[in-house]
Amino acid sequence: MDRATWLTCWVDRRETVAVVRIRGEIDAFTSADLERCFAAALADAPDQVLIDFGEVTFIDGSGLRHLDRFQQECRDRGMALSLARPTASVRRLLESVMDRMLPVRDLSCPG
Amino acid sequence: MALPETDHPPWPAADCVRLTVDLVAGPANVRTVRKLLAAAARIVGATDFETFIIEVAVGEVLVRGRLLVRDRTGAVTLCAELSQSRCVVSVSEPDTGRQGGAPGNDQAEERLRWGLYIIAQLMDEVEIRPSAGKGQTSILRLVKHLGKDRNVGGGA
């Protein structure tokens, strides 16, 4: 873990798919960065958004809240939202607290 | 010559961890303490997922102090007792007489509600004992029964 950053997130674009890449820990002190990244993902109105959870080692209530709100926003905009590579613990956490669990897709085939 | 009796209680059983931590709930301290509790959970044999949700819940409880009323110092005491069968965490905060109970903005209130919802979803028991007044303490107590998913591939 880079000592300077607990969380790194950015958006990759593949044609009509925005891939949100996240690395590190999403907690109350880093989740604002995640929120900004989510907003950036929507900037070009993609058809789909895929959130790569492969390198997320921790997510707390603030991260889950931003994810929940982002899920709602994507739904309101008619955009498909899915996850890729969540760890088993993150996946079980999401299944425990989300009203509607997001689909999990292969990172290489988001469609 | 007889040795003086110790003032310390007997050492607990090796499969039981008891911790008391006084902290001010800043980012470094919150992260440290939630990871400390996660390490303690692993030591008593919690599964990966049990450890994960204990860390999440402890983090939520500690962060609450930062979201509540202005003038809170964020100084809290966390007491934890972990065994193979359960994890009990209590976080207490002294009432200095300056807290009003309301964060003062909608976003923080929503965040508080969401945090409580998360805690309630993850823990088996949640108890909130508000302060009775200045000089008293408010206590948030969480209990997670461990070992329920050890036979169903609970590891991450």
mmCIF file of C-alpha atoms in Angstrom, chain B:
data_model
loop_
_atom_site.group_PDB
_atom_site.id
_atom_site.type_symbol
_atom_site.label_atom_id
_atom_site.label_comp_id
_atom_site.label_asym_id
_atom_site.label_seq_id
_atom_site.Cartn_x
_atom_site.Cartn_y
_atom_site.Cartn_z
ATOM 1 C CA MET B 1 9.455 -14.571 52.193
ATOM 2 C CA ALA B 2 5.987 -14.658 50.630
ATOM 3 C CA LEU B 3 5.570 -12.741 47.399
ATOM 4 C CA PRO B 4 3.055 -9.867 47.528
ATOM 5 C CA GLU B 5 -0.280 -10.603 45.960
ATOM 6 C CA THR B 6 -0.710 -8.979 42.611
ATOM 7 C CA ASP B 7 -3.385 -6.384 41.973
ATOM 8 C CA HIS B 8 -3.832 -7.720 38.459
ATOM 9 C CA PRO B 9 -6.561 -10.217 37.634
ATOM 10 C CA PRO B 10 -5.587 -13.679 36.391
ATOM 11 C CA TRP B 11 -4.545 -13.918 32.765
ATOM 12 C CA PRO B 12 -7.534 -14.743 30.547
ATOM 13 C CA ALA B 13 -7.752 -18.005 28.663
ATOM 14 C CA ALA B 14 -5.541 -18.126 25.602
ATOM 15 C CA ASP B 15 -8.524 -18.243 23.274
ATOM 16 C CA CYS B 16 -10.032 -15.042 24.624
ATOM 17 C CA VAL B 17 -8.934 -11.527 23.789
ATOM 18 C CA ARG B 18 -9.907 -8.505 25.850
ATOM 19 C CA LEU B 19 -9.013 -4.986 24.819
ATOM 20 C CA THR B 20 -9.682 -1.503 26.068
ATOM 21 C CA VAL B 21 -8.643 1.404 23.889
ATOM 22 C CA ASP B 22 -9.046 5.096 24.563
ATOM 23 C CA LEU B 23 -8.895 7.098 21.388
ATOM 24 C CA VAL B 24 -9.871 10.256 19.635
ATOM 25 C CA ALA B 25 -11.692 9.151 16.518
ATOM 26 C CA GLY B 26 -9.454 10.648 13.858
ATOM 27 C CA PRO B 27 -8.676 8.830 10.608
ATOM 28 C CA ALA B 28 -5.447 7.172 11.736
ATOM 29 C CA ASN B 29 -6.882 6.064 15.057
ATOM 30 C CA VAL B 30 -10.093 4.723 13.562
ATOM 31 C CA ARG B 31 -8.177 2.726 10.988
ATOM 32 C CA THR B 32 -5.744 1.439 13.580
ATOM 33 C CA VAL B 33 -8.440 0.316 15.990
ATOM 34 C CA ARG B 34 -10.620 -1.358 13.394
ATOM 35 C CA LYS B 35 -7.606 -3.273 12.140
ATOM 36 C CA LEU B 36 -6.691 -4.137 15.710
ATOM 37 C CA LEU B 37 -10.135 -5.645 16.219
ATOM 38 C CA ALA B 38 -9.826 -7.532 12.951
ATOM 39 C CA ALA B 39 -6.502 -8.969 14.104
ATOM 40 C CA ALA B 40 -8.060 -9.966 17.417
ATOM 41 C CA ALA B 41 -10.901 -11.683 15.590
ATOM 42 C CA ARG B 42 -8.435 -13.710 13.543
ATOM 43 C CA ILE B 43 -6.542 -14.687 16.673
ATOM 44 C CA VAL B 44 -9.659 -16.235 18.213
ATOM 45 C CA GLY B 45 -10.361 -18.081 14.978
ATOM 46 C CA ALA B 46 -12.954 -15.947 13.200
ATOM 47 C CA THR B 47 -13.428 -16.660 9.497
ATOM 48 C CA ASP B 48 -12.360 -14.177 6.846
ATOM 49 C CA PHE B 49 -15.898 -12.876 6.479
ATOM 50 C CA GLU B 50 -16.523 -12.640 10.217
ATOM 51 C CA THR B 51 -13.280 -10.702 10.556
ATOM 52 C CA PHE B 52 -14.258 -8.439 7.681
ATOM 53 C CA ILE B 53 -17.654 -7.514 9.051
ATOM 54 C CA ILE B 54 -16.280 -6.973 12.542
ATOM 55 C CA GLU B 55 -13.810 -4.511 11.057
ATOM 56 C CA VAL B 56 -16.605 -2.801 9.113
ATOM 57 C CA ALA B 57 -18.890 -2.559 12.129
ATOM 58 C CA VAL B 58 -16.175 -1.284 14.453
ATOM 59 C CA GLY B 59 -15.194 1.327 11.906
ATOM 60 C CA GLU B 60 -18.811 2.441 11.617
ATOM 61 C CA VAL B 61 -19.183 2.819 15.353
ATOM 62 C CA LEU B 62 -15.999 4.827 15.715
ATOM 63 C CA VAL B 63 -16.822 7.111 12.807
ATOM 64 C CA ARG B 64 -20.188 7.977 14.328
ATOM 65 C CA GLY B 65 -18.520 10.116 16.947
ATOM 66 C CA ARG B 66 -17.087 12.342 14.227
ATOM 67 C CA LEU B 67 -20.442 12.818 12.564
ATOM 68 C CA LEU B 68 -22.444 13.731 15.618
ATOM 69 C CA VAL B 69 -22.887 17.145 17.090
ATOM 70 C CA ARG B 70 -20.330 19.873 16.856
ATOM 71 C CA ASP B 71 -18.330 20.272 20.040
ATOM 72 C CA ARG B 72 -17.880 16.559 20.390
ATOM 73 C CA THR B 73 -14.239 15.849 21.017
ATOM 74 C CA GLY B 74 -14.375 12.491 19.303
ATOM 75 C CA ALA B 75 -12.831 10.940 22.425
ATOM 76 C CA VAL B 76 -14.273 7.484 22.979
ATOM 77 C CA THR B 77 -13.396 4.292 24.815
ATOM 78 C CA LEU B 78 -13.667 0.976 23.042
ATOM 79 C CA CYS B 79 -13.884 -2.231 25.042
ATOM 80 C CA ALA B 80 -13.844 -5.542 23.240
ATOM 81 C CA GLU B 81 -14.023 -9.132 24.312
ATOM 82 C CA LEU B 82 -13.542 -11.805 21.704
ATOM 83 C CA SER B 83 -13.727 -15.538 22.015
ATOM 84 C CA GLN B 84 -14.266 -18.388 19.603
ATOM 85 C CA SER B 85 -18.003 -18.011 20.013
ATOM 86 C CA ARG B 86 -18.577 -14.297 19.987
ATOM 87 C CA CYS B 87 -17.250 -10.810 19.650
ATOM 88 C CA VAL B 88 -18.588 -8.106 21.944
ATOM 89 C CA VAL B 89 -17.621 -4.499 21.350
ATOM 90 C CA SER B 90 -18.753 -1.526 23.403
ATOM 91 C CA VAL B 91 -17.932 2.044 22.514
ATOM 92 C CA SER B 92 -18.644 4.611 25.150
ATOM 93 C CA GLU B 93 -18.471 8.351 24.923
ATOM 94 C CA PRO B 94 -18.580 10.768 27.843
ATOM 95 C CA ASP B 95 -21.366 13.318 27.870
ATOM 96 C CA THR B 96 -19.701 16.664 28.426
ATOM 97 C CA GLY B 97 -23.005 18.465 28.423
ATOM 98 C CA ARG B 98 -22.319 20.072 25.063
ATOM 99 C CA GLN B 99 -23.873 17.500 22.785
ATOM 100 C CA GLY B 100 -27.276 18.224 21.299
ATOM 101 C CA GLY B 101 -27.770 14.928 19.508
ATOM 102 C CA ALA B 102 -28.430 16.300 16.042
ATOM 103 C CA PRO B 103 -25.648 16.656 13.446
ATOM 104 C CA GLY B 104 -27.189 19.804 12.049
ATOM 105 C CA ASN B 105 -27.191 18.848 8.386
ATOM 106 C CA ASP B 106 -29.170 16.398 6.295
ATOM 107 C CA GLN B 107 -26.172 14.682 4.769
ATOM 108 C CA ALA B 108 -24.655 13.842 8.139
ATOM 109 C CA GLU B 109 -28.016 12.651 9.457
ATOM 110 C CA GLU B 110 -28.435 10.380 6.475
ATOM 111 C CA ARG B 111 -24.924 9.094 6.958
ATOM 112 C CA LEU B 112 -25.687 8.316 10.606
ATOM 113 C CA ARG B 113 -28.861 6.445 9.699
ATOM 114 C CA TRP B 114 -27.053 4.493 7.026
ATOM 115 C CA GLY B 115 -24.254 3.622 9.444
ATOM 116 C CA LEU B 116 -26.739 2.291 11.988
ATOM 117 C CA TYR B 117 -28.461 0.309 9.259
ATOM 118 C CA ILE B 118 -25.151 -1.276 8.249
ATOM 119 C CA ILE B 119 -24.331 -2.142 11.837
ATOM 120 C CA ALA B 120 -27.760 -3.659 12.375
ATOM 121 C CA GLN B 121 -27.465 -5.744 9.205
ATOM 122 C CA LEU B 122 -24.072 -7.140 10.132
ATOM 123 C CA MET B 123 -24.273 -7.651 13.878
ATOM 124 C CA ASP B 124 -26.437 -10.110 15.795
ATOM 125 C CA GLU B 125 -27.173 -7.703 18.619
ATOM 126 C CA VAL B 126 -27.012 -3.920 18.752
ATOM 127 C CA GLU B 127 -27.730 -1.934 21.870
ATOM 128 C CA ILE B 128 -27.704 1.825 22.185
ATOM 129 C CA ARG B 129 -27.770 3.368 25.607
ATOM 130 C CA PRO B 130 -27.951 7.143 25.320
ATOM 131 C CA SER B 131 -26.411 9.264 27.993
ATOM 132 C CA ALA B 132 -28.610 10.193 30.942
ATOM 133 C CA GLY B 133 -27.039 13.625 31.099
ATOM 134 C CA LYS B 134 -23.864 15.555 31.663
ATOM 135 C CA GLY B 135 -21.186 13.466 33.307
ATOM 136 C CA GLN B 136 -22.719 10.207 32.104
ATOM 137 C CA THR B 137 -21.760 8.177 29.073
ATOM 138 C CA SER B 138 -23.535 7.003 25.961
ATOM 139 C CA ILE B 139 -22.783 3.436 24.973
ATOM 140 C CA LEU B 140 -23.126 1.560 21.735
ATOM 141 C CA ARG B 141 -22.734 -2.197 22.181
ATOM 142 C CA LEU B 142 -22.410 -4.718 19.393
ATOM 143 C CA VAL B 143 -22.399 -8.491 19.531
ATOM 144 C CA LYS B 144 -21.477 -10.865 16.738
ATOM 145 C CA HIS B 145 -21.807 -14.589 17.275
ATOM 146 C CA LEU B 146 -18.893 -16.348 15.648
ATOM 147 C CA GLY B 147 -18.548 -19.757 14.137
ATOM 148 C CA LYS B 148 -21.925 -19.904 12.423
ATOM 149 C CA ASP B 149 -20.515 -20.094 8.931
ATOM 150 C CA ARG B 150 -17.387 -22.112 9.585
ATOM 151 C CA ASN B 151 -18.935 -25.195 8.071
ATOM 152 C CA VAL B 152 -20.191 -23.483 4.949
ATOM 153 C CA GLY B 153 -16.992 -22.194 3.406
ATOM 154 C CA GLY B 154 -16.984 -18.924 5.194
ATOM 155 C CA GLY B 155 -13.466 -17.989 4.163
ATOM 156 C CA ALA B 156 -12.860 -15.287 1.601
#
